[in-house]
């Protein structure tokens, strides 16, 4: 069995657990228990592997808690960011899960101890509240303690039975891929509520490549609306040759999704000192002001979400929005996210942002913001994507690429609406599609029906309309008709009809003649 087949088999097993155990519980509500159990197993095995340090004579799971000294615990938390006693490891809890009448409360206690182990350490912010949504005492698991324990034991046993191999090398990738597989499937089945926090991997890869293009190293990468962290992780997966010196930064407004993002970082073996995740409203309570600028920014912010805007008179003086001289409309915060990203962008970096298409042609404040972006030469490229690439929406969105180091004043437009492959209910970008887009982005050359680099004056002449269709002529897919050939066919058809009429007239005349003779 190939590694791809093994991975596929593992994913089928995980999804089967997620569906078989949940019973009458809605899949979206139940996701935390499967995701949380997978995470619990991962950090347990990760921690045990650290303690054992490849010494085959040590089996941390079989050690007694009493052998743990304060020095051992202190050193471990400084290195890993948290501490797990041998008795609290996933393998030991799962082993006796079926017979444990206090399983749900024991798990709640263990999670509390793991979180509190980081108190007072540098990792505290990345560990605190990590298990908040993995509520093993919730009535969502069942109405009685017995029901809760039965369902929770089934989840633990199912996750324990998954074969990830030894905790080394590619096995770590299997955990991370399994986690993202679960998140993407839950997102796909949850529609809009899921799509709001998960960007499909094929789109994430394109966005990450755009932001990281030709940067041999970046100081750090940032997502101001990070969801479950899928965009940031594409940089980790596909750009190991680049040095992301200070790690991964993200802010998320939804508490559950914020916890998913932090778990996702750990599950992809990003240690606590290499990522910073913050909870809060990016537009009104932005974090990381002291950490900017960022060499790479990636984002898929919520489309046309409402915000305070002009209702808060202090926002026009905010350093993020003041340069544009106008705030994004209260009913459509899209450009507020764009201006926020621009403010956090370094002079050598790029920001790649998924945007609702309406912001590129509407008038009013949005037109004034486009004017500011174009007049100051911040817009490198606008890419129009195919419809139905994202969960929960069929909209054909755009990607806006911002840069503060353009070599000229031209703006590039790429029409990628025809680049997609239909898979089940959604469209996807294949590797070939991504390469086509990246080749056009890199060369900035004009290609019929695909890409154009447009002079500043032409954009001004179109009143700062940045719709791709205004600059790149769509390919005419209508069938080409040869008029001469068509006329010949019509003439031939008419001739046949005339002959048929004559033949019918002869037959009728013969019939009438026969009747007269009779």
Short mmCIF file of C-alpha atoms in Angstrom, two decimals:
data_model
loop_
_atom_site.label_atom_id
_atom_site.label_comp_id
_atom_site.label_asym_id
_atom_site.label_seq_id
_atom_site.Cartn_x
_atom_site.Cartn_y
_atom_site.Cartn_z
CA UNK A 1 0.00 0.00 0.00
CA UNK A 2 1.42 3.39 -0.99
CA UNK A 3 1.64 6.32 1.44
CA UNK A 4 -1.20 7.99 -0.44
CA UNK A 5 -3.38 4.91 -0.06
CA UNK A 6 -2.47 4.65 3.63
CA UNK A 7 -3.41 8.27 4.13
CA UNK A 8 -6.72 7.78 2.32
CA UNK A 9 -7.51 4.68 4.39
CA UNK A 10 -6.72 6.56 7.59
CA UNK A 11 -8.99 9.43 6.58
CA UNK A 12 -11.85 7.02 5.86
CA UNK A 13 -11.42 5.48 9.31
CA UNK A 14 -11.45 8.88 10.99
CA UNK A 15 -14.59 10.01 9.19
CA UNK A 16 -16.26 6.71 10.05
CA UNK A 17 -15.54 7.29 13.74
CA UNK A 18 -16.89 10.82 13.48
CA UNK A 19 -20.16 9.58 11.95
CA UNK A 20 -20.66 6.25 13.73
CA UNK A 21 -20.21 7.54 17.27
CA UNK A 22 -22.06 10.81 17.17
CA UNK A 23 -25.51 9.22 16.89
CA UNK A 24 -28.24 11.84 16.94
CA UNK A 25 -25.81 14.69 17.67
CA UNK A 26 -25.37 17.16 14.81
CA UNK A 27 -22.03 16.66 13.10
CA UNK A 28 -21.09 20.31 13.49
CA UNK A 29 -21.72 20.16 17.25
CA UNK A 30 -19.90 16.85 17.59
CA UNK A 31 -16.76 17.92 15.74
CA UNK A 32 -15.02 19.15 18.90
CA UNK A 33 -14.98 15.69 20.46
CA UNK A 34 -13.33 13.97 17.51
CA UNK A 35 -10.94 16.85 16.84
CA UNK A 36 -10.21 17.22 20.55
CA UNK A 37 -9.52 13.51 21.00
CA UNK A 38 -7.17 13.52 18.03
CA UNK A 39 -5.38 16.53 19.48
CA UNK A 40 -5.20 14.93 22.95
CA UNK A 41 -3.58 11.83 21.48
CA UNK A 42 -1.13 13.92 19.46
CA UNK A 43 0.17 16.05 22.33
CA UNK A 44 0.37 12.96 24.56
CA UNK A 45 2.54 11.07 22.09
CA UNK A 46 4.51 14.19 21.26
CA UNK A 47 5.25 14.78 24.94
CA UNK A 48 6.11 11.13 25.64
CA UNK A 49 8.47 11.14 22.65
CA UNK A 50 10.20 14.22 24.06
CA UNK A 51 10.65 12.66 27.51
CA UNK A 52 11.88 9.33 26.13
CA UNK A 53 14.36 11.05 23.77
CA UNK A 54 14.75 7.91 21.62
CA UNK A 55 15.90 5.90 24.63
CA UNK A 56 14.24 2.48 24.16
CA UNK A 57 14.72 1.68 27.84
CA UNK A 58 12.27 4.44 28.80
CA UNK A 59 8.51 4.03 28.49
CA UNK A 60 6.98 7.21 29.84
CA UNK A 61 3.43 5.82 29.81
CA UNK A 62 4.44 3.10 32.28
CA UNK A 63 6.20 5.42 34.71
CA UNK A 64 4.58 6.56 37.94
CA UNK A 65 3.60 10.19 38.44
CA UNK A 66 5.61 10.24 41.67
CA UNK A 67 8.94 10.09 39.81
CA UNK A 68 8.30 13.49 38.26
CA UNK A 69 10.38 16.13 40.00
CA UNK A 70 9.74 19.90 39.87
CA UNK A 71 12.93 20.26 37.83
CA UNK A 72 11.74 17.76 35.22
CA UNK A 73 8.39 19.49 34.96
CA UNK A 74 9.92 22.99 34.74
CA UNK A 75 12.33 22.00 31.99
CA UNK A 76 9.60 20.23 30.01
CA UNK A 77 7.20 23.18 30.11
CA UNK A 78 9.95 25.56 29.01
CA UNK A 79 10.66 23.28 26.04
CA UNK A 80 7.23 21.93 25.02
CA UNK A 81 4.99 24.61 26.49
CA UNK A 82 2.93 22.22 28.64
CA UNK A 83 3.23 19.15 30.87
CA UNK A 84 1.39 15.82 30.96
CA UNK A 85 1.86 13.30 33.76
CA UNK A 86 2.19 9.62 32.74
CA UNK A 87 -1.21 8.74 34.20
CA UNK A 88 -2.81 11.52 32.14
CA UNK A 89 -1.50 10.37 28.77
CA UNK A 90 -4.08 9.55 26.12
CA UNK A 91 -2.95 5.91 25.89
CA UNK A 92 -3.60 5.30 29.61
CA UNK A 93 -6.97 7.05 29.67
CA UNK A 94 -8.18 5.33 26.49
CA UNK A 95 -7.08 1.93 27.82
CA UNK A 96 -9.55 1.99 30.70
CA UNK A 97 -12.18 4.23 29.13
CA UNK A 98 -14.94 1.61 28.87
CA UNK A 99 -14.80 0.79 32.59
CA UNK A 100 -14.30 4.32 33.90
CA UNK A 101 -17.57 5.57 35.42
CA UNK A 102 -16.11 9.05 35.88
CA UNK A 103 -14.45 9.29 32.45
CA UNK A 104 -16.04 12.58 31.45
CA UNK A 105 -15.05 14.40 34.66
CA UNK A 106 -11.60 12.77 34.72
CA UNK A 107 -10.97 14.13 31.21
CA UNK A 108 -12.13 17.60 32.24
CA UNK A 109 -9.70 17.50 35.17
CA UNK A 110 -6.81 16.31 33.01
CA UNK A 111 -7.37 19.06 30.46
CA UNK A 112 -7.46 21.62 33.24
CA UNK A 113 -4.16 20.32 34.65
CA UNK A 114 -2.49 20.42 31.21
CA UNK A 115 -3.61 24.02 30.67
CA UNK A 116 -2.58 25.14 34.16
CA UNK A 117 0.87 23.57 33.72
CA UNK A 118 1.74 26.54 31.48
CA UNK A 119 0.68 29.20 34.00
CA UNK A 120 3.47 31.70 34.54
CA UNK A 121 5.47 30.44 31.55
CA UNK A 122 6.00 32.02 28.13
CA UNK A 123 3.61 29.46 26.61
CA UNK A 124 0.68 30.44 28.84
CA UNK A 125 -1.20 32.44 26.17
CA UNK A 126 -0.92 29.61 23.64
CA UNK A 127 -2.10 26.93 26.09
CA UNK A 128 -4.68 28.71 28.25
CA UNK A 129 -8.25 27.69 27.39
CA UNK A 130 -7.08 25.32 24.67
CA UNK A 131 -9.57 22.62 25.67
CA UNK A 132 -12.45 25.01 26.40
CA UNK A 133 -14.57 23.63 23.55
CA UNK A 134 -13.75 20.00 24.34
CA UNK A 135 -16.43 20.00 27.05
CA UNK A 136 -16.74 16.39 28.19
CA UNK A 137 -19.48 17.26 30.69
CA UNK A 138 -21.76 18.87 28.08
CA UNK A 139 -25.27 17.55 27.55
CA UNK A 140 -24.45 17.46 23.84
CA UNK A 141 -22.69 14.17 24.62
CA UNK A 142 -25.77 12.69 26.28
CA UNK A 143 -28.41 13.36 28.92
CA UNK A 144 -26.88 11.12 31.59
CA UNK A 145 -23.35 10.61 32.86
CA UNK A 146 -23.47 7.05 31.56
CA UNK A 147 -24.45 8.25 28.08
CA UNK A 148 -21.67 10.83 28.10
CA UNK A 149 -19.07 8.29 29.18
CA UNK A 150 -20.24 5.68 26.67
CA UNK A 151 -19.98 8.09 23.75
CA UNK A 152 -16.71 9.62 24.94
CA UNK A 153 -15.17 6.17 25.46
CA UNK A 154 -16.20 5.19 21.93
CA UNK A 155 -14.48 8.27 20.50
CA UNK A 156 -11.29 7.64 22.50
CA UNK A 157 -11.23 3.98 21.49
CA UNK A 158 -11.79 4.88 17.86
CA UNK A 159 -8.99 7.44 17.83
CA UNK A 160 -6.72 5.04 19.77
CA UNK A 161 -7.23 2.42 17.07
CA UNK A 162 -5.92 4.66 14.29
CA UNK A 163 -2.52 3.56 13.04
CA UNK A 164 -0.23 6.58 12.88
CA UNK A 165 2.89 4.49 13.36
CA UNK A 166 5.76 5.54 15.60
CA UNK A 167 5.99 9.19 16.57
CA UNK A 168 8.67 10.19 14.10
CA UNK A 169 9.05 11.80 10.67
CA UNK A 170 6.05 11.64 8.38
CA UNK A 171 3.86 10.37 11.23
CA UNK A 172 3.63 13.94 12.47
CA UNK A 173 2.33 14.97 9.06
CA UNK A 174 -0.32 12.25 9.29
CA UNK A 175 -1.71 13.76 12.47
CA UNK A 176 -1.84 17.22 10.93
CA UNK A 177 -3.35 15.98 7.70
CA UNK A 178 -5.94 13.94 9.60
CA UNK A 179 -6.90 17.02 11.59
CA UNK A 180 -7.28 19.17 8.48
CA UNK A 181 -9.18 16.37 6.77
CA UNK A 182 -11.71 16.39 9.62
CA UNK A 183 -11.98 20.18 9.65
CA UNK A 184 -12.49 20.35 5.88
CA UNK A 185 -15.15 17.65 5.94
CA UNK A 186 -17.00 19.29 8.79
CA UNK A 187 -16.75 22.61 6.96
CA UNK A 188 -18.06 21.09 3.73
CA UNK A 189 -21.02 19.52 5.50
CA UNK A 190 -21.76 22.58 7.61
CA UNK A 191 -22.04 24.92 4.62
CA UNK A 192 -21.54 28.60 5.35
CA UNK A 193 -20.82 28.18 9.06
CA UNK A 194 -17.92 25.88 8.21
CA UNK A 195 -16.67 27.78 5.19
CA UNK A 196 -16.26 30.90 7.28
CA UNK A 197 -13.31 29.39 9.11
CA UNK A 198 -11.73 27.04 6.61
CA UNK A 199 -10.12 27.93 3.30
CA UNK A 200 -9.75 24.84 1.05
CA UNK A 201 -6.16 23.67 0.79
CA UNK A 202 -5.88 24.19 -2.98
CA UNK A 203 -6.89 27.85 -2.64
CA UNK A 204 -4.73 28.27 0.47
CA UNK A 205 -1.72 27.06 -1.48
CA UNK A 206 -2.27 29.63 -4.22
CA UNK A 207 -2.66 32.45 -1.68
CA UNK A 208 0.45 31.38 0.23
CA UNK A 209 2.50 31.18 -2.96
CA UNK A 210 1.38 34.65 -4.02
CA UNK A 211 2.33 36.16 -0.66
CA UNK A 212 5.68 34.35 -0.49
CA UNK A 213 6.61 34.75 -4.16
CA UNK A 214 10.35 35.22 -4.68
CA UNK A 215 10.99 35.99 -1.02
CA UNK A 216 14.03 33.96 0.03
CA UNK A 217 13.15 34.57 3.65
CA UNK A 218 10.44 36.40 5.56
CA UNK A 219 10.48 37.77 9.07
CA UNK A 220 7.02 36.31 9.82
CA UNK A 221 3.66 35.54 8.25
CA UNK A 222 0.33 36.94 9.43
CA UNK A 223 -3.38 36.29 8.91
CA UNK A 224 -5.69 38.96 10.41
CA UNK A 225 -8.76 36.67 10.13
CA UNK A 226 -7.05 33.32 10.54
CA UNK A 227 -9.98 30.95 11.13
CA UNK A 228 -8.55 27.50 11.84
CA UNK A 229 -5.12 28.56 10.54
CA UNK A 230 -5.32 26.75 7.20
CA UNK A 231 -3.79 29.63 5.24
CA UNK A 232 -0.84 30.03 7.60
CA UNK A 233 -0.14 26.32 7.55
CA UNK A 234 0.24 26.29 3.77
CA UNK A 235 3.30 28.46 4.24
CA UNK A 236 4.66 25.93 6.70
CA UNK A 237 3.91 22.97 4.43
CA UNK A 238 5.13 24.30 1.11
CA UNK A 239 7.87 26.77 1.97
CA UNK A 240 10.31 24.88 4.13
CA UNK A 241 13.08 26.21 1.90
CA UNK A 242 12.17 29.68 3.06
CA UNK A 243 13.08 30.90 6.50
CA UNK A 244 10.06 32.16 8.39
CA UNK A 245 12.23 33.64 11.08
CA UNK A 246 9.77 34.69 13.77
CA UNK A 247 6.93 32.32 12.98
CA UNK A 248 3.19 32.47 12.46
CA UNK A 249 0.76 35.15 13.67
CA UNK A 250 -3.02 35.18 13.52
CA UNK A 251 -6.08 36.81 15.03
CA UNK A 252 -9.56 35.28 15.13
CA UNK A 253 -12.86 36.65 16.45
CA UNK A 254 -14.62 33.31 17.06
CA UNK A 255 -13.52 31.57 20.27
CA UNK A 256 -14.10 28.01 19.03
CA UNK A 257 -12.24 28.68 15.80
CA UNK A 258 -9.44 30.41 17.70
CA UNK A 259 -8.95 27.21 19.72
CA UNK A 260 -8.96 25.15 16.52
CA UNK A 261 -6.22 27.37 15.10
CA UNK A 262 -4.01 26.93 18.15
CA UNK A 263 -4.55 23.15 18.12
CA UNK A 264 -3.78 23.15 14.40
CA UNK A 265 -0.43 24.82 15.02
CA UNK A 266 0.57 22.19 17.58
CA UNK A 267 -0.70 19.37 15.36
CA UNK A 268 1.61 20.55 12.59
CA UNK A 269 4.49 20.46 15.05
CA UNK A 270 4.87 24.22 15.34
CA UNK A 271 6.14 24.81 18.87
CA UNK A 272 4.56 27.47 21.07
CA UNK A 273 7.44 29.93 20.65
CA UNK A 274 6.98 29.93 16.85
CA UNK A 275 3.34 31.05 16.74
CA UNK A 276 1.15 33.71 18.28
CA UNK A 277 -2.64 33.46 18.07
CA UNK A 278 -4.88 36.15 19.54
CA UNK A 279 -8.62 36.24 20.16
CA UNK A 280 -10.56 39.38 19.27
CA UNK A 281 -12.03 41.69 16.64
CA UNK A 282 -9.21 42.55 14.25
CA UNK A 283 -10.82 45.77 13.01
CA UNK A 284 -11.69 47.21 16.43
CA UNK A 285 -9.18 45.50 18.74
CA UNK A 286 -6.15 44.72 16.58
CA UNK A 287 -3.25 42.76 18.06
CA UNK A 288 0.38 42.55 16.92
CA UNK A 289 0.84 46.29 16.45
CA UNK A 290 4.22 45.90 18.14
CA UNK A 291 5.12 42.95 15.92
CA UNK A 292 4.56 44.61 12.55
CA UNK A 293 5.58 44.93 9.80
CA UNK A 294 5.10 41.49 8.27
CA UNK A 295 6.82 40.29 5.10
CA UNK A 296 3.95 37.96 4.20
CA UNK A 297 0.22 38.42 4.86
CA UNK A 298 -2.47 35.96 3.82
CA UNK A 299 -6.17 36.31 4.50
CA UNK A 300 -9.67 35.19 3.62
CA UNK A 301 -11.72 37.65 5.71
CA UNK A 302 -15.51 37.41 5.99
CA UNK A 303 -17.31 38.88 2.98
CA UNK A 304 -19.44 42.02 3.42
CA UNK A 305 -19.58 41.75 7.21
CA UNK A 306 -20.97 44.72 9.13
CA UNK A 307 -18.74 46.85 11.35
CA UNK A 308 -18.91 50.14 13.29
CA UNK A 309 -17.27 52.21 10.59
CA UNK A 310 -18.43 55.83 10.70
CA UNK A 311 -20.46 55.19 13.87
CA UNK A 312 -17.12 55.37 15.67
CA UNK A 313 -15.62 58.80 14.87
CA UNK A 314 -12.21 57.77 16.24
CA UNK A 315 -11.69 55.17 13.52
CA UNK A 316 -11.02 57.76 10.82
CA UNK A 317 -7.93 58.76 12.81
CA UNK A 318 -6.73 55.17 13.13
CA UNK A 319 -3.35 54.84 11.43
CA UNK A 320 -4.66 51.90 9.42
CA UNK A 321 -7.58 53.81 7.85
CA UNK A 322 -6.57 57.48 8.02
CA UNK A 323 -4.31 57.49 4.91
CA UNK A 324 -7.25 56.55 2.69
CA UNK A 325 -9.27 59.49 4.02
CA UNK A 326 -12.45 57.41 4.22
CA UNK A 327 -13.76 54.37 6.07
CA UNK A 328 -15.17 51.24 4.49
CA UNK A 329 -19.02 51.28 4.51
CA UNK A 330 -20.67 50.14 7.75
CA UNK A 331 -22.48 47.37 5.89
CA UNK A 332 -19.37 46.12 4.06
CA UNK A 333 -16.11 45.91 6.02
CA UNK A 334 -14.16 44.26 3.18
CA UNK A 335 -11.89 47.23 2.51
CA UNK A 336 -11.33 47.73 6.24
CA UNK A 337 -9.59 44.34 6.27
CA UNK A 338 -7.62 45.31 3.15
CA UNK A 339 -6.41 48.58 4.69
CA UNK A 340 -5.58 46.78 7.94
CA UNK A 341 -3.42 44.29 6.03
CA UNK A 342 -1.74 47.08 4.05
CA UNK A 343 -0.87 48.88 7.30
CA UNK A 344 0.79 45.73 8.67
CA UNK A 345 2.71 44.97 5.46
CA UNK A 346 6.47 45.53 5.24
CA UNK A 347 8.17 47.45 2.43
CA UNK A 348 9.52 44.19 0.93
CA UNK A 349 6.51 41.96 1.42
CA UNK A 350 3.21 41.01 -0.17
CA UNK A 351 -0.34 40.56 1.05
CA UNK A 352 -2.70 38.16 -0.76
CA UNK A 353 -6.32 38.68 0.29
CA UNK A 354 -9.50 36.93 -0.85
CA UNK A 355 -12.11 39.59 -1.65
CA UNK A 356 -15.78 39.80 -2.57
CA UNK A 357 -15.94 40.97 -6.22
CA UNK A 358 -18.32 43.85 -5.54
CA UNK A 359 -15.66 45.94 -3.82
CA UNK A 360 -13.77 46.26 -7.10
CA UNK A 361 -16.47 48.18 -8.97
CA UNK A 362 -18.92 49.77 -6.51
CA UNK A 363 -18.92 53.52 -6.02
CA UNK A 364 -18.93 55.66 -2.88
CA UNK A 365 -16.35 55.04 -0.16
CA UNK A 366 -15.12 51.87 -1.83
CA UNK A 367 -14.25 53.77 -5.00
CA UNK A 368 -12.31 56.33 -2.93
CA UNK A 369 -10.34 53.55 -1.25
CA UNK A 370 -9.54 52.00 -4.64
CA UNK A 371 -8.34 55.41 -5.79
CA UNK A 372 -6.05 55.63 -2.76
CA UNK A 373 -4.64 52.16 -3.41
CA UNK A 374 -4.03 52.79 -7.13
CA UNK A 375 -2.70 56.35 -6.78
CA UNK A 376 -0.17 55.11 -4.23
CA UNK A 377 0.74 52.09 -6.39
CA UNK A 378 -0.12 49.42 -3.83
CA UNK A 379 -2.14 47.11 -6.09
CA UNK A 380 0.10 44.59 -7.81
CA UNK A 381 -2.50 42.13 -9.14
CA UNK A 382 -6.21 41.36 -9.10
CA UNK A 383 -7.09 37.73 -9.85
CA UNK A 384 -10.61 36.57 -10.67
CA UNK A 385 -11.16 32.96 -9.61
CA UNK A 386 -13.67 30.35 -10.71
CA UNK A 387 -17.00 30.07 -8.88
CA UNK A 388 -17.78 27.45 -6.23
CA UNK A 389 -14.23 27.02 -4.91
CA UNK A 390 -15.18 27.68 -1.28
CA UNK A 391 -17.45 25.87 1.15
CA UNK A 392 -20.82 27.52 1.68
CA UNK A 393 -20.73 29.92 -1.27
CA UNK A 394 -20.78 29.63 -5.06
CA UNK A 395 -19.47 33.17 -5.57
CA UNK A 396 -16.55 33.66 -7.95
CA UNK A 397 -14.25 35.60 -5.61
CA UNK A 398 -11.12 37.61 -6.35
CA UNK A 399 -7.64 37.65 -4.86
CA UNK A 400 -6.12 41.07 -4.29
CA UNK A 401 -2.32 41.15 -4.13
CA UNK A 402 -0.83 44.20 -2.42
CA UNK A 403 2.81 45.25 -2.60
CA UNK A 404 4.86 48.25 -1.47
CA UNK A 405 7.83 47.51 -3.73
CA UNK A 406 6.45 47.48 -7.28
CA UNK A 407 8.95 48.12 -10.05
CA UNK A 408 6.47 50.11 -12.17
CA UNK A 409 3.03 51.74 -11.92
CA UNK A 410 1.16 49.07 -13.85
CA UNK A 411 -1.63 46.96 -12.36
CA UNK A 412 -1.96 43.34 -13.42
CA UNK A 413 -5.29 41.59 -14.00
CA UNK A 414 -5.60 37.80 -14.29
CA UNK A 415 -8.79 36.08 -15.41
CA UNK A 416 -8.65 32.57 -13.90
CA UNK A 417 -12.40 31.94 -13.98
CA UNK A 418 -11.94 29.13 -16.47
CA UNK A 419 -9.28 27.35 -14.41
CA UNK A 420 -11.00 24.71 -12.30
CA UNK A 421 -11.88 21.04 -12.07
CA UNK A 422 -15.29 19.93 -10.86
CA UNK A 423 -15.08 17.49 -7.94
CA UNK A 424 -18.39 16.37 -6.36
CA UNK A 425 -20.25 19.52 -5.30
CA UNK A 426 -17.33 21.94 -5.52
CA UNK A 427 -14.74 23.13 -7.98
CA UNK A 428 -11.04 22.80 -7.20
CA UNK A 429 -7.79 24.29 -8.45
CA UNK A 430 -5.38 21.60 -9.62
CA UNK A 431 -1.60 21.96 -9.43
CA UNK A 432 -1.60 22.77 -13.15
CA UNK A 433 -4.13 25.57 -12.63
CA UNK A 434 -2.05 27.05 -9.81
CA UNK A 435 1.09 26.87 -11.94
CA UNK A 436 -0.69 28.68 -14.79
CA UNK A 437 -1.75 31.49 -12.46
CA UNK A 438 1.69 31.75 -10.82
CA UNK A 439 3.46 31.82 -14.21
CA UNK A 440 1.26 34.71 -15.32
CA UNK A 441 1.75 36.48 -11.99
CA UNK A 442 5.52 36.10 -12.19
CA UNK A 443 6.01 37.21 -15.79
CA UNK A 444 3.48 40.06 -15.82
CA UNK A 445 3.26 39.42 -19.57
CA UNK A 446 0.06 39.96 -21.51
CA UNK A 447 -1.67 36.72 -22.52
CA UNK A 448 -4.88 36.72 -24.53
CA UNK A 449 -7.92 35.95 -22.42
CA UNK A 450 -5.77 35.33 -19.31
CA UNK A 451 -3.67 38.28 -18.16
CA UNK A 452 -2.95 41.96 -18.82
CA UNK A 453 -0.69 44.50 -17.17
CA UNK A 454 -2.46 47.83 -17.42
CA UNK A 455 -1.00 51.35 -17.31
CA UNK A 456 -2.00 53.64 -14.46
CA UNK A 457 -3.76 56.06 -16.81
CA UNK A 458 -6.02 53.32 -18.18
CA UNK A 459 -7.20 52.43 -14.68
CA UNK A 460 -7.82 56.11 -13.95
CA UNK A 461 -9.70 56.38 -17.25
CA UNK A 462 -12.00 53.58 -16.12
CA UNK A 463 -12.67 55.53 -12.91
CA UNK A 464 -10.64 53.13 -10.76
CA UNK A 465 -12.78 50.15 -11.65
CA UNK A 466 -10.65 47.10 -10.77
CA UNK A 467 -12.91 44.38 -12.15
CA UNK A 468 -10.82 41.90 -14.10
CA UNK A 469 -13.45 41.67 -16.84
CA UNK A 470 -12.93 45.39 -17.58
CA UNK A 471 -9.36 44.71 -18.67
CA UNK A 472 -9.06 41.09 -19.79
CA UNK A 473 -11.27 40.10 -22.70
CA UNK A 474 -13.00 36.80 -22.02
CA UNK A 475 -12.48 34.06 -24.54
CA UNK A 476 -15.43 33.68 -26.89
CA UNK A 477 -16.47 30.07 -26.42
CA UNK A 478 -19.37 30.27 -28.84
CA UNK A 479 -19.22 27.95 -31.83
CA UNK A 480 -17.73 29.58 -34.93
CA UNK A 481 -20.22 29.39 -37.80
CA UNK A 482 -19.22 29.47 -41.47
CA UNK A 483 -21.97 31.65 -43.01
CA UNK A 484 -21.24 30.48 -46.60
CA UNK A 485 -21.45 26.84 -45.58
CA UNK A 486 -24.59 27.53 -43.54
CA UNK A 487 -26.25 29.23 -46.55
CA UNK A 488 -25.41 26.24 -48.73
CA UNK A 489 -26.95 23.90 -46.14
CA UNK A 490 -30.09 26.06 -45.98
CA UNK A 491 -30.34 26.17 -49.76
CA UNK A 492 -30.00 22.39 -49.91
CA UNK A 493 -32.67 21.97 -47.22
CA UNK A 494 -35.05 24.32 -49.07
CA UNK A 495 -34.48 22.40 -52.30
CA UNK A 496 -35.29 19.12 -50.53
CA UNK A 497 -38.45 20.64 -49.07
CA UNK A 498 -39.54 21.85 -52.55
CA UNK A 499 -38.96 18.39 -53.99
CA UNK A 500 -40.94 16.78 -51.15
CA UNK A 501 -43.83 19.13 -51.83
CA UNK A 502 -43.78 18.22 -55.54
CA UNK A 503 -43.72 14.53 -54.67
CA UNK A 504 -46.62 14.96 -52.26
CA UNK A 505 -48.62 16.90 -54.92
CA UNK A 506 -48.09 14.04 -57.42
CA UNK A 507 -49.25 11.47 -54.87
CA UNK A 508 -52.35 13.52 -54.05
CA UNK A 509 -53.12 13.98 -57.78
CA UNK A 510 -52.86 10.24 -58.37
CA UNK A 511 -55.21 9.52 -55.45
CA UNK A 512 -57.76 12.06 -56.68
CA UNK A 513 -57.54 10.64 -60.27
CA UNK A 514 -58.21 7.13 -59.00
CA UNK A 515 -61.28 8.29 -57.08
CA UNK A 516 -62.75 10.00 -60.26
CA UNK A 517 -62.32 6.88 -62.38
CA UNK A 518 -64.05 4.83 -59.71
#
